[in-house]
Amino acid sequence: MRRSSLIPFKAGGGFLMALIVAAMAFLACFALGGALGASKLANAWTEGLSGAATVRIGAEDGAPEQQLGIVLDILKSSEGVIDAVPLTTDEVAALLKPWFGATPELADLPAPAIVAVTIDPLNEPDTAIIQARLDGAAAGAVYDDHGEWRGRAASAAHAVRSVAIGALIVCAFAIASVVILTVRTGLSAHKENIATLRLAGAEDRYVAGLYQSRYFWLGLLGGVLGCLLAFAAMIGFDAMPTVSRALPALELPTYWWLVFPGVILFVVILCILAARFTVLGTLRRGA
Amino acid sequence: MILFENVGFRYGRGPDILQGLNFEIPDGEFTFITGASGAGKSSLLRLLYLDDLPTAGKISLFERDVATLTRDEIAWFRRRIGVVFQDFRLLDHLTAAENVALPLKVAGAREAAYRDNVAEMLHWVGLGEQMNVRPPHLSGGEKQRVAIARAVVASPDIILADEPTGSVDPEMAERIMQLFLEMNRLGKTIVFATHDLEMVNRSKQPRIDLSTKTTNNGMAA
Ligand SMILES: Nc1ncnc2c1ncn2[C@@H]1O[C@H](COP(=O)(O)OP(=O)(O)OP(=O)(O)O)[C@@H](O)[C@H]1O
Ligand SMILES: [Mg+2]
């Protein structure tokens, strides 16, 4: 006995809807990839900074050598500070080089003294307390733990993540809408056919099952297609020399490829659920 | 047992099609429904296969008031009711055999379990050669026989037949009549709607006449 579907779905009828799903899956991959990349980038920026701080002692505030000793004492006796080492004149010159160029007379200029502070990342010292102690003993010494910079990097990453989550929600919404729309159209086109199934004793969930298996395949087709395109696009994007040079830190984490099976699974489940509840709801309302 | 108590029915806000119907069809009985064209035979069967609810009165089926059934219960009740629709209601994209197998398939039976049964049914109605033909390529009489095979294949408790001999020659009509009598001997309740009074008069089965609202056993219908 031949085996035909109990509902005469048109062979090419779902292809357009699968293409829309593919487009949404493609966008979802980029949204997720972008969110992962942004998190990684923010971590890379802040990680290098979170174990370090600096104290700058202005050159104009009297005798730097004398103040340096006091500052080092204060730092070393502060909780959370592991080490404090003054930079040599050469190291300071190297730091200043991009602004002043390689001037041999730099040593004669009143350059600020800089102390590199190693702090315990798990027990970061309180910026305000250290600054207050410095203010009391060595006016002009400024403690900088890059807190502001780290905060800005974190909030930029957070913003990118929010946008990505928003984009995912929009994609999910678009997929659910196109499934609901096409299932409803299908139900009304196959109304007589479905009435016959019901009269033969089919429960609503049996009819829903027929749609679920069809939308499983359409969702899988769309999801795989969209993810393949996104994969190809990301490989191509990464291979562009201008991109990797401009954004050296925009390397995705090693598990980034999990985005693709994740998006496919998400799309397929969404298609099945949207189809199921549309059929059950429409039949219950007596369509 | 099928019980009608003061049943009335109309489509939407249309005129009353059925009014004040009272009758009882005991289990295992063969009953004719007669009446002129438009008298409401198909409408009455429609109430019995739960496609509509009565707009007045009460119908009890398998000891339940049909108005209280959930959608799932309606589906389960329909598995105990085989119907030969006046317009057949075959699915054009399925073969004759797939159409016959429909009630078994939607009830969750496996194909291996019913394949032989379906083939046997089709042979029985004389369509052994047309198993893999789709309804658009069958004659009216052949479609009717596919519809009959589908109605009885799942061995339902009640068989509703709406003019099941309407599209066939007298010889086939007689065979079909014998088929329903045979099903009745096996204990099935048969409700057989027809306007072929000659056939009804030849047999001694009880009848409900919708034109005159009488039953042949004197009970007011
Ligand atoms: N779906 C419907 N909507 C509105 N009116 C309907 C509908 N179906 C049938 N009718 C009307 O109900 C009345 C009874 O129709 P029904 O089909 O039950 O008669 P019948 O006895 O089966 O006739 P026939 O012997 O020609 O098959 C008719 O007047 C018909 O016009
Ligand atoms: Mg009729």
Coordinates of C-alpha atoms and ligand atoms in Angstrom, one line a residue:
Chain A
M1 CA 0.0 0.0 0.0
R2 CA 1.4 3.4 -0.9
R3 CA 1.9 5.8 1.9
S4 CA 0.7 9.4 1.3
S5 CA 0.3 12.3 3.7
L6 CA -3.2 12.5 5.0
I7 CA -3.2 16.2 4.1
P8 CA -2.2 17.0 0.5
F9 CA 0.5 19.6 1.2
K10 CA 1.9 21.1 -1.9
A11 CA 5.4 19.9 -2.6
G12 CA 6.8 23.4 -3.1
G13 CA 4.3 25.2 -1.0
G14 CA 6.4 25.5 2.1
F15 CA 9.6 26.6 0.3
L16 CA 8.9 30.3 0.6
M17 CA 8.2 30.0 4.3
A18 CA 11.4 27.9 4.7
L19 CA 13.3 30.7 3.0
I20 CA 12.0 33.3 5.5
V21 CA 13.0 31.0 8.3
A22 CA 16.4 30.7 6.7
A23 CA 16.8 34.5 6.6
M24 CA 15.8 34.7 10.2
A25 CA 18.2 31.9 11.2
F26 CA 21.0 33.7 9.3
L27 CA 20.3 36.9 11.3
A28 CA 20.1 35.0 14.6
C29 CA 23.5 33.5 13.9
F30 CA 25.0 36.9 13.5
A31 CA 23.2 38.3 16.5
L32 CA 24.6 35.5 18.6
G33 CA 28.0 35.7 17.1
G34 CA 28.1 39.4 17.7
A35 CA 27.0 39.0 21.3
L36 CA 29.7 36.3 21.9
G37 CA 32.3 38.4 20.2
A38 CA 31.4 41.5 22.2
S39 CA 31.6 39.7 25.5
K40 CA 34.9 38.2 24.5
L41 CA 36.2 41.6 23.5
A42 CA 35.1 43.3 26.7
N43 CA 36.7 40.6 28.7
A44 CA 39.9 40.9 26.7
W45 CA 40.0 44.7 27.3
T46 CA 39.3 44.5 31.0
E47 CA 41.2 41.4 31.9
G48 CA 44.6 42.9 31.1
L49 CA 43.6 45.9 33.3
S50 CA 42.0 44.3 36.3
G51 CA 45.2 43.1 37.9
A52 CA 46.9 46.5 37.5
A53 CA 46.7 50.1 38.6
T54 CA 49.0 53.1 38.4
V55 CA 49.8 56.0 40.6
R56 CA 51.0 59.2 38.8
I57 CA 52.9 61.8 40.8
G58 CA 52.8 65.1 39.0
A59 CA 56.2 66.6 38.2
E60 CA 55.1 70.1 39.2
D61 CA 54.2 69.3 42.8
G62 CA 57.6 69.8 44.5
A63 CA 60.1 67.0 45.2
P64 CA 58.9 63.8 43.4
E65 CA 61.7 61.6 44.9
Q66 CA 60.6 62.4 48.4
Q67 CA 56.9 61.9 47.6
L68 CA 57.7 58.6 45.8
G69 CA 58.9 57.1 49.0
I70 CA 55.8 58.1 50.9
V71 CA 53.5 56.9 48.1
L72 CA 55.3 53.5 47.9
D73 CA 54.9 53.1 51.7
I74 CA 51.2 53.9 51.6
L75 CA 50.6 51.5 48.7
K76 CA 52.5 48.6 50.2
S77 CA 50.6 49.0 53.4
S78 CA 47.2 49.1 51.7
E79 CA 45.0 46.0 51.6
G80 CA 44.7 44.3 48.3
V81 CA 47.9 45.7 46.9
I82 CA 50.4 42.9 46.0
D83 CA 53.3 45.0 44.8
A84 CA 54.2 48.6 43.9
V85 CA 57.2 49.4 41.7
P86 CA 58.2 52.8 40.4
L87 CA 58.9 52.9 36.6
T88 CA 62.4 53.8 35.6
T89 CA 63.0 57.0 33.6
D90 CA 63.5 54.9 30.5
E91 CA 60.2 53.1 31.0
V92 CA 58.4 56.4 31.4
A93 CA 60.1 57.8 28.3
A94 CA 58.9 54.7 26.4
L95 CA 55.4 55.5 27.6
L96 CA 55.6 59.1 26.5
K97 CA 57.4 58.4 23.3
P98 CA 54.2 58.3 21.2
W99 CA 53.4 61.8 22.3
F100 CA 56.8 63.5 22.3
G101 CA 58.9 61.3 20.0
A102 CA 62.3 60.0 20.8
T103 CA 63.9 63.0 22.4
P104 CA 67.1 62.4 24.3
E105 CA 66.4 65.5 26.4
L106 CA 63.4 63.9 27.9
A107 CA 65.3 63.1 31.1
D108 CA 65.7 66.9 31.6
L109 CA 62.1 67.5 31.3
P110 CA 59.9 67.4 34.4
A111 CA 58.3 64.1 33.6
P112 CA 55.8 62.6 36.1
A113 CA 56.9 59.7 38.2
I114 CA 54.8 56.6 37.7
V115 CA 54.3 53.6 40.0
A116 CA 53.0 50.4 38.6
V117 CA 50.8 48.8 41.2
T118 CA 50.0 45.1 41.1
I119 CA 46.7 44.4 42.8
D120 CA 44.9 41.3 43.8
P121 CA 42.0 40.9 41.3
L122 CA 40.1 38.8 43.8
N123 CA 40.4 41.4 46.5
E124 CA 40.6 44.7 44.8
P125 CA 41.6 47.6 47.0
D126 CA 39.1 50.4 47.6
T127 CA 40.0 53.2 45.2
A128 CA 38.5 55.9 47.4
I129 CA 40.4 54.8 50.6
I130 CA 43.8 54.7 48.8
Q131 CA 43.2 58.1 47.1
A132 CA 42.3 59.6 50.5
R133 CA 45.4 58.3 52.1
L134 CA 47.5 59.6 49.2
D135 CA 45.8 63.0 49.4
G136 CA 46.8 63.3 53.0
A137 CA 50.5 62.5 52.5
A138 CA 51.4 63.3 48.9
A139 CA 49.3 65.9 47.3
G140 CA 49.2 65.5 43.5
A141 CA 49.5 61.7 43.5
V142 CA 46.7 60.2 41.5
Y143 CA 45.6 56.6 41.9
D144 CA 44.1 55.1 38.7
D145 CA 42.7 51.6 38.6
H146 CA 41.1 52.1 35.2
G147 CA 37.7 51.6 36.8
E148 CA 36.1 54.1 34.5
W149 CA 37.6 52.6 31.4
R150 CA 36.6 49.1 32.5
G151 CA 33.1 50.3 33.3
R152 CA 32.7 51.7 29.8
A153 CA 34.0 48.6 28.1
A154 CA 31.6 46.5 30.2
S155 CA 28.6 48.7 29.4
A156 CA 29.5 48.7 25.7
A157 CA 29.6 44.9 25.8
H158 CA 26.3 44.9 27.7
A159 CA 24.7 47.2 25.1
V160 CA 25.8 44.9 22.2
R161 CA 24.4 41.9 24.2
S162 CA 21.1 43.6 24.7
V163 CA 20.9 44.5 21.0
A164 CA 21.7 40.8 20.1
I165 CA 19.0 39.5 22.5
G166 CA 16.6 42.0 21.0
A167 CA 17.5 40.8 17.5
L168 CA 16.9 37.2 18.6
I169 CA 13.5 38.0 20.0
V170 CA 12.6 39.8 16.7
C171 CA 13.8 36.7 14.7
A172 CA 11.8 34.4 16.9
F173 CA 8.8 36.6 16.6
A174 CA 9.1 36.7 12.8
I175 CA 9.5 32.9 12.5
A176 CA 6.5 32.3 14.8
S177 CA 4.4 34.8 12.8
V178 CA 5.2 33.2 9.5
V179 CA 4.4 29.7 10.8
I180 CA 1.1 30.9 12.3
L181 CA 0.2 32.6 9.1
T182 CA 1.0 29.7 6.8
V183 CA -0.6 27.1 9.1
R184 CA -3.8 29.2 9.2
T185 CA -3.8 29.5 5.5
G186 CA -3.2 25.8 5.1
L187 CA -6.0 24.9 7.6
S188 CA -8.5 26.9 5.6
A189 CA -7.3 25.6 2.3
H190 CA -7.6 22.0 3.6
K191 CA -10.7 22.5 5.6
E192 CA -12.8 19.8 3.9
N193 CA -9.9 17.4 4.1
I194 CA -9.4 18.0 7.8
A195 CA -13.1 17.7 8.4
T196 CA -13.0 14.3 6.8
L197 CA -10.1 13.3 9.1
R198 CA -12.1 14.5 12.1
L199 CA -15.2 12.5 11.0
A200 CA -13.0 9.4 10.6
G201 CA -12.2 9.8 14.3
A202 CA -9.0 11.9 14.3
E203 CA -8.4 13.9 17.5
D204 CA -7.3 17.5 17.1
R205 CA -3.8 16.5 18.2
Y206 CA -3.6 14.0 15.4
V207 CA -4.2 16.7 12.9
A208 CA -1.7 18.9 14.8
G209 CA 0.8 16.1 14.5
L210 CA 0.5 16.1 10.7
Y211 CA 1.3 19.8 10.7
Q212 CA 4.1 19.4 13.3
S213 CA 5.9 16.9 11.2
R214 CA 5.6 19.1 8.1
Y215 CA 6.9 22.2 10.0
F216 CA 9.7 20.1 11.6
W217 CA 11.0 19.5 8.1
L218 CA 10.4 23.0 6.9
G219 CA 12.1 24.4 10.0
L220 CA 15.0 22.1 9.6
L221 CA 15.4 23.1 6.0
G222 CA 15.2 26.8 6.8
G223 CA 17.4 26.5 9.8
V224 CA 20.2 24.5 8.1
L225 CA 20.1 26.8 5.1
G226 CA 20.3 30.0 7.1
C227 CA 23.1 28.6 9.3
L228 CA 25.1 27.4 6.4
L229 CA 24.9 30.8 4.8
A230 CA 25.8 32.5 8.1
F231 CA 28.8 30.1 8.6
A232 CA 30.1 30.8 5.1
A233 CA 29.6 34.6 5.6
M234 CA 31.5 34.5 9.0
I235 CA 34.4 32.5 7.5
G236 CA 34.5 35.0 4.7
F237 CA 34.3 38.0 7.1
D238 CA 37.1 36.6 9.2
A239 CA 39.3 36.1 6.2
M240 CA 39.1 39.7 5.1
P241 CA 42.5 41.2 6.1
T242 CA 41.1 44.7 6.8
V243 CA 38.7 43.3 9.4
S244 CA 41.2 41.2 11.3
R245 CA 43.7 44.0 11.3
A246 CA 41.2 46.6 12.5
L247 CA 39.7 44.4 15.2
P248 CA 42.5 42.1 16.3
A249 CA 40.7 41.2 19.5
L250 CA 37.4 40.3 17.8
E251 CA 38.1 36.6 18.0
L252 CA 35.1 34.4 18.9
P253 CA 35.5 32.0 21.8
T254 CA 36.4 28.4 20.9
Y255 CA 32.9 27.2 21.3
W256 CA 31.4 29.8 19.0
W257 CA 30.4 27.2 16.3
L258 CA 27.8 25.9 18.9
V259 CA 25.8 28.9 17.7
F260 CA 24.8 27.0 14.5
P261 CA 23.3 23.8 16.0
G262 CA 21.8 26.0 18.7
V263 CA 20.1 28.2 16.2
I264 CA 18.9 25.2 14.2
L265 CA 17.5 23.5 17.3
F266 CA 15.8 26.7 18.4
V267 CA 14.2 27.3 15.0
V268 CA 13.0 23.7 14.7
I269 CA 11.4 23.7 18.1
L270 CA 9.9 27.1 17.5
C271 CA 8.3 25.9 14.2
I272 CA 6.9 22.8 15.8
L273 CA 5.4 24.6 18.8
A274 CA 3.9 27.4 16.7
A275 CA 2.4 24.9 14.3
R276 CA 1.0 22.8 17.1
F277 CA -0.7 25.6 19.0
T278 CA -2.0 27.2 15.8
V279 CA -3.7 24.0 14.7
L280 CA -5.1 23.2 18.2
G281 CA -6.3 26.8 18.7
T282 CA -7.9 27.1 15.2
L283 CA -9.6 23.7 15.4
R284 CA -10.9 24.4 18.9
R285 CA -12.4 27.7 17.7
G286 CA -14.3 25.5 15.1
A287 CA -12.6 26.5 11.9
Chain B
M1 CA -28.7 2.6 22.1
I2 CA -29.7 5.8 20.3
L3 CA -32.3 7.9 22.0
F4 CA -34.0 11.0 20.6
E5 CA -36.1 13.1 23.0
N6 CA -38.1 15.9 21.5
V7 CA -35.2 16.7 19.1
G8 CA -35.4 19.7 16.8
F9 CA -32.8 20.9 14.4
R10 CA -32.2 23.8 12.0
Y11 CA -29.2 25.3 10.3
G12 CA -28.2 28.7 11.8
R13 CA -31.3 30.9 11.7
G14 CA -32.9 28.9 8.9
P15 CA -36.2 27.0 9.1
D16 CA -36.7 24.0 11.3
I17 CA -35.5 20.9 9.4
L18 CA -36.4 18.5 12.2
Q19 CA -39.0 19.0 14.9
G20 CA -40.2 17.1 17.9
L21 CA -38.5 13.9 17.1
N22 CA -38.9 11.1 19.7
F23 CA -37.6 7.6 19.0
E24 CA -35.3 4.9 20.3
I25 CA -33.0 2.6 18.3
P26 CA -31.9 -0.3 20.5
D27 CA -28.5 -1.8 20.1
G28 CA -28.2 -4.3 17.2
E29 CA -31.3 -3.0 15.4
F30 CA -31.5 -2.3 11.7
T31 CA -33.6 0.9 11.1
F32 CA -34.5 2.7 7.9
I33 CA -34.8 6.4 7.8
T34 CA -37.2 7.4 4.9
G35 CA -38.6 10.6 3.7
A36 CA -38.8 12.7 0.5
S37 CA -35.8 14.6 -0.8
G38 CA -35.2 17.5 1.6
A39 CA -37.1 15.8 4.5
G40 CA -34.0 15.9 6.6
K41 CA -32.5 12.4 6.4
S42 CA -29.0 13.5 6.0
S43 CA -29.4 16.2 8.7
L44 CA -30.6 13.5 11.1
L45 CA -27.5 11.4 10.4
R46 CA -25.4 14.4 10.8
L47 CA -26.6 14.7 14.4
L48 CA -25.8 11.0 14.9
Y49 CA -22.2 11.4 13.7
L50 CA -21.8 14.4 15.9
D51 CA -21.1 17.0 13.2
D52 CA -23.8 19.2 14.7
L53 CA -25.8 19.4 18.0
P54 CA -29.6 19.4 18.1
T55 CA -31.0 22.9 18.4
A56 CA -33.8 21.6 20.7
G57 CA -34.3 18.4 22.8
K58 CA -31.7 15.8 23.7
I59 CA -29.8 13.0 21.9
S60 CA -28.2 10.2 23.9
L61 CA -25.6 8.0 22.3
F62 CA -23.7 5.3 24.1
E63 CA -25.5 6.4 27.3
R64 CA -24.2 10.0 27.0
D65 CA -25.9 13.3 26.2
V66 CA -24.1 14.3 23.0
A67 CA -24.2 17.9 24.0
T68 CA -21.8 17.2 26.9
L69 CA -19.0 15.6 24.8
T70 CA -15.6 17.2 24.6
R71 CA -13.8 17.4 21.2
D72 CA -11.7 14.4 22.1
E73 CA -14.7 12.4 23.2
I74 CA -16.4 13.2 19.9
A75 CA -13.4 11.8 18.1
W76 CA -13.5 8.7 20.2
F77 CA -17.2 8.2 19.7
R78 CA -16.8 8.6 16.0
R79 CA -14.4 5.6 16.0
R80 CA -17.4 3.5 17.1
I81 CA -19.6 4.9 14.3
G82 CA -19.0 4.1 10.7
V83 CA -20.5 6.5 8.2
V84 CA -21.3 6.2 4.5
F85 CA -21.8 9.8 3.5
Q86 CA -24.2 10.7 0.8
D87 CA -21.4 12.6 -1.0
F88 CA -18.9 9.9 0.0
R89 CA -16.3 12.3 1.4
L90 CA -13.3 10.4 0.0
L91 CA -9.9 12.1 0.0
D92 CA -9.0 12.5 -3.7
H93 CA -5.2 12.5 -3.1
L94 CA -5.3 9.1 -1.5
T95 CA -5.7 5.7 -3.2
A96 CA -8.9 3.6 -2.6
A97 CA -7.0 1.5 -0.1
E98 CA -5.6 4.5 1.8
N99 CA -9.1 5.9 1.9
V100 CA -10.5 2.7 3.4
A101 CA -7.6 2.6 5.9
L102 CA -8.3 6.1 7.1
P103 CA -10.4 5.3 10.3
L104 CA -7.7 2.7 11.3
K105 CA -4.9 5.1 10.6
V106 CA -6.2 8.1 12.5
A107 CA -7.0 5.8 15.5
G108 CA -3.3 5.0 15.6
A109 CA -3.2 1.5 14.1
R110 CA -0.1 0.3 12.4
E111 CA -0.2 -0.3 8.7
A112 CA 1.1 -3.8 9.0
A113 CA -1.8 -4.6 11.3
Y114 CA -4.6 -3.5 8.9
R115 CA -3.2 -4.0 5.4
D116 CA -4.8 -7.4 4.9
N117 CA -8.0 -6.3 6.4
V118 CA -8.3 -3.3 4.1
A119 CA -7.5 -5.5 1.0
E120 CA -10.1 -8.0 2.1
M121 CA -12.7 -5.2 2.5
L122 CA -12.0 -3.9 -1.0
H123 CA -12.3 -7.4 -2.5
W124 CA -15.5 -7.8 -0.7
V125 CA -17.1 -4.7 -2.3
G126 CA -15.7 -5.9 -5.7
L127 CA -12.8 -3.4 -5.9
G128 CA -9.9 -5.8 -5.5
E129 CA -8.4 -4.5 -8.8
Q130 CA -8.8 -0.8 -8.0
M131 CA -7.0 -0.7 -4.7
N132 CA -4.4 1.8 -5.9
V133 CA -6.7 4.0 -7.9
R134 CA -7.6 7.4 -6.7
P135 CA -11.2 8.5 -6.4
P136 CA -11.1 10.9 -9.3
H137 CA -10.6 7.9 -11.5
L138 CA -13.4 5.8 -10.1
S139 CA -17.1 5.8 -11.2
G140 CA -19.8 7.0 -8.8
G141 CA -20.7 3.4 -7.9
E142 CA -17.1 2.5 -7.2
K143 CA -16.6 5.5 -5.0
Q144 CA -19.7 4.6 -3.1
R145 CA -18.3 1.1 -2.5
V146 CA -15.0 2.6 -1.3
A147 CA -17.0 4.7 1.1
I148 CA -18.9 1.6 2.4
A149 CA -15.7 -0.3 2.9
R150 CA -14.2 2.6 4.9
A151 CA -17.4 2.8 7.0
V152 CA -17.2 -0.9 8.1
V153 CA -13.5 -1.6 8.1
A154 CA -12.9 -0.6 11.8
S155 CA -15.8 -2.8 12.9
P156 CA -17.8 0.1 14.5
D157 CA -20.8 -0.5 16.8
I158 CA -23.0 1.8 14.8
I159 CA -23.1 2.1 11.0
L160 CA -24.8 5.1 9.5
A161 CA -25.5 4.8 5.7
D162 CA -26.9 7.8 3.7
E163 CA -28.3 6.5 0.4
P164 CA -25.6 3.8 0.2
T165 CA -27.3 2.3 -2.9
G166 CA -28.0 5.6 -4.6
S167 CA -25.2 5.3 -7.2
V168 CA -25.2 1.6 -8.1
D169 CA -27.2 -0.8 -10.3
P170 CA -29.9 -3.0 -8.7
E171 CA -27.7 -6.0 -8.6
M172 CA -25.0 -4.2 -6.7
A173 CA -27.7 -2.5 -4.6
E174 CA -28.9 -5.9 -3.5
R175 CA -25.3 -7.0 -2.7
I176 CA -24.8 -3.9 -0.6
M177 CA -28.1 -4.4 1.2
Q178 CA -27.0 -8.0 2.0
L179 CA -23.7 -6.5 3.3
F180 CA -25.5 -4.3 5.8
L181 CA -27.8 -7.2 6.8
E182 CA -24.8 -9.3 7.4
M183 CA -23.2 -6.5 9.5
N184 CA -26.5 -6.3 11.4
R185 CA -26.4 -10.1 12.1
L186 CA -22.9 -9.5 13.6
G187 CA -24.5 -7.3 16.1
K188 CA -24.0 -3.8 14.6
T189 CA -26.7 -1.2 14.9
I190 CA -27.5 0.0 11.4
V191 CA -29.2 3.3 10.5
F192 CA -30.0 3.3 6.8
A193 CA -31.3 6.5 5.1
T194 CA -33.0 6.0 1.7
H195 CA -35.9 7.2 -0.4
D196 CA -36.0 3.9 -2.2
L197 CA -39.3 2.8 -0.7
E198 CA -39.4 -0.3 -2.8
M199 CA -36.4 -1.6 -1.1
V200 CA -37.7 -0.6 2.3
N201 CA -41.0 -2.3 1.6
R202 CA -39.3 -5.5 0.5
S203 CA -37.7 -5.8 3.9
K204 CA -39.3 -6.1 7.3
Q205 CA -37.0 -3.8 9.2
P206 CA -38.5 -0.9 11.3
R207 CA -38.5 2.5 9.7
I208 CA -38.7 6.1 10.7
D209 CA -40.4 8.3 8.1
L210 CA -39.4 11.9 8.3
S211 CA -42.1 13.1 5.9
T212 CA -45.0 11.8 7.9
K213 CA -43.2 11.7 11.3
T214 CA -44.3 8.2 11.9
T215 CA -42.6 4.9 12.7
N216 CA -44.0 1.6 11.3
N217 CA -44.5 0.3 14.8
G218 CA -46.9 3.0 15.6
M219 CA -44.7 5.1 17.9
A220 CA -45.0 8.8 17.1
A221 CA -41.7 9.9 15.7
Ligands
LIG1 N1 -25.5 22.8 5.4 C1 -26.7 23.3 5.2 N2 -27.0 24.6 5.5 C2 -28.3 25.0 5.4 N3 -29.3 24.2 5.0 C3 -29.1 22.9 4.7 C4 -27.8 22.4 4.8 N4 -27.8 21.1 4.5 C5 -29.1 20.8 4.2 N5 -29.9 21.9 4.4 C6 -31.3 22.0 4.2 O1 -31.9 21.1 5.1 C7 -33.0 20.5 4.5 C8 -32.9 19.0 4.7 O2 -31.7 18.5 4.0 P1 -31.2 17.1 4.0 O3 -30.0 17.0 3.2 O4 -31.1 16.6 5.5 O5 -32.4 16.3 3.3 P2 -32.4 14.8 2.8 O6 -33.6 14.2 3.4 O7 -31.1 14.1 3.1 O8 -32.6 14.9 1.3 P3 -32.0 14.0 0.1 O9 -32.9 12.8 0.0 O10 -32.1 14.8 -1.1 O11 -30.6 13.6 0.4 C9 -33.0 20.9 3.0 O12 -34.1 21.8 2.9 C10 -31.7 21.5 2.8 O13 -31.9 22.6 1.9
MG2 MG -29.6 13.4 2.1

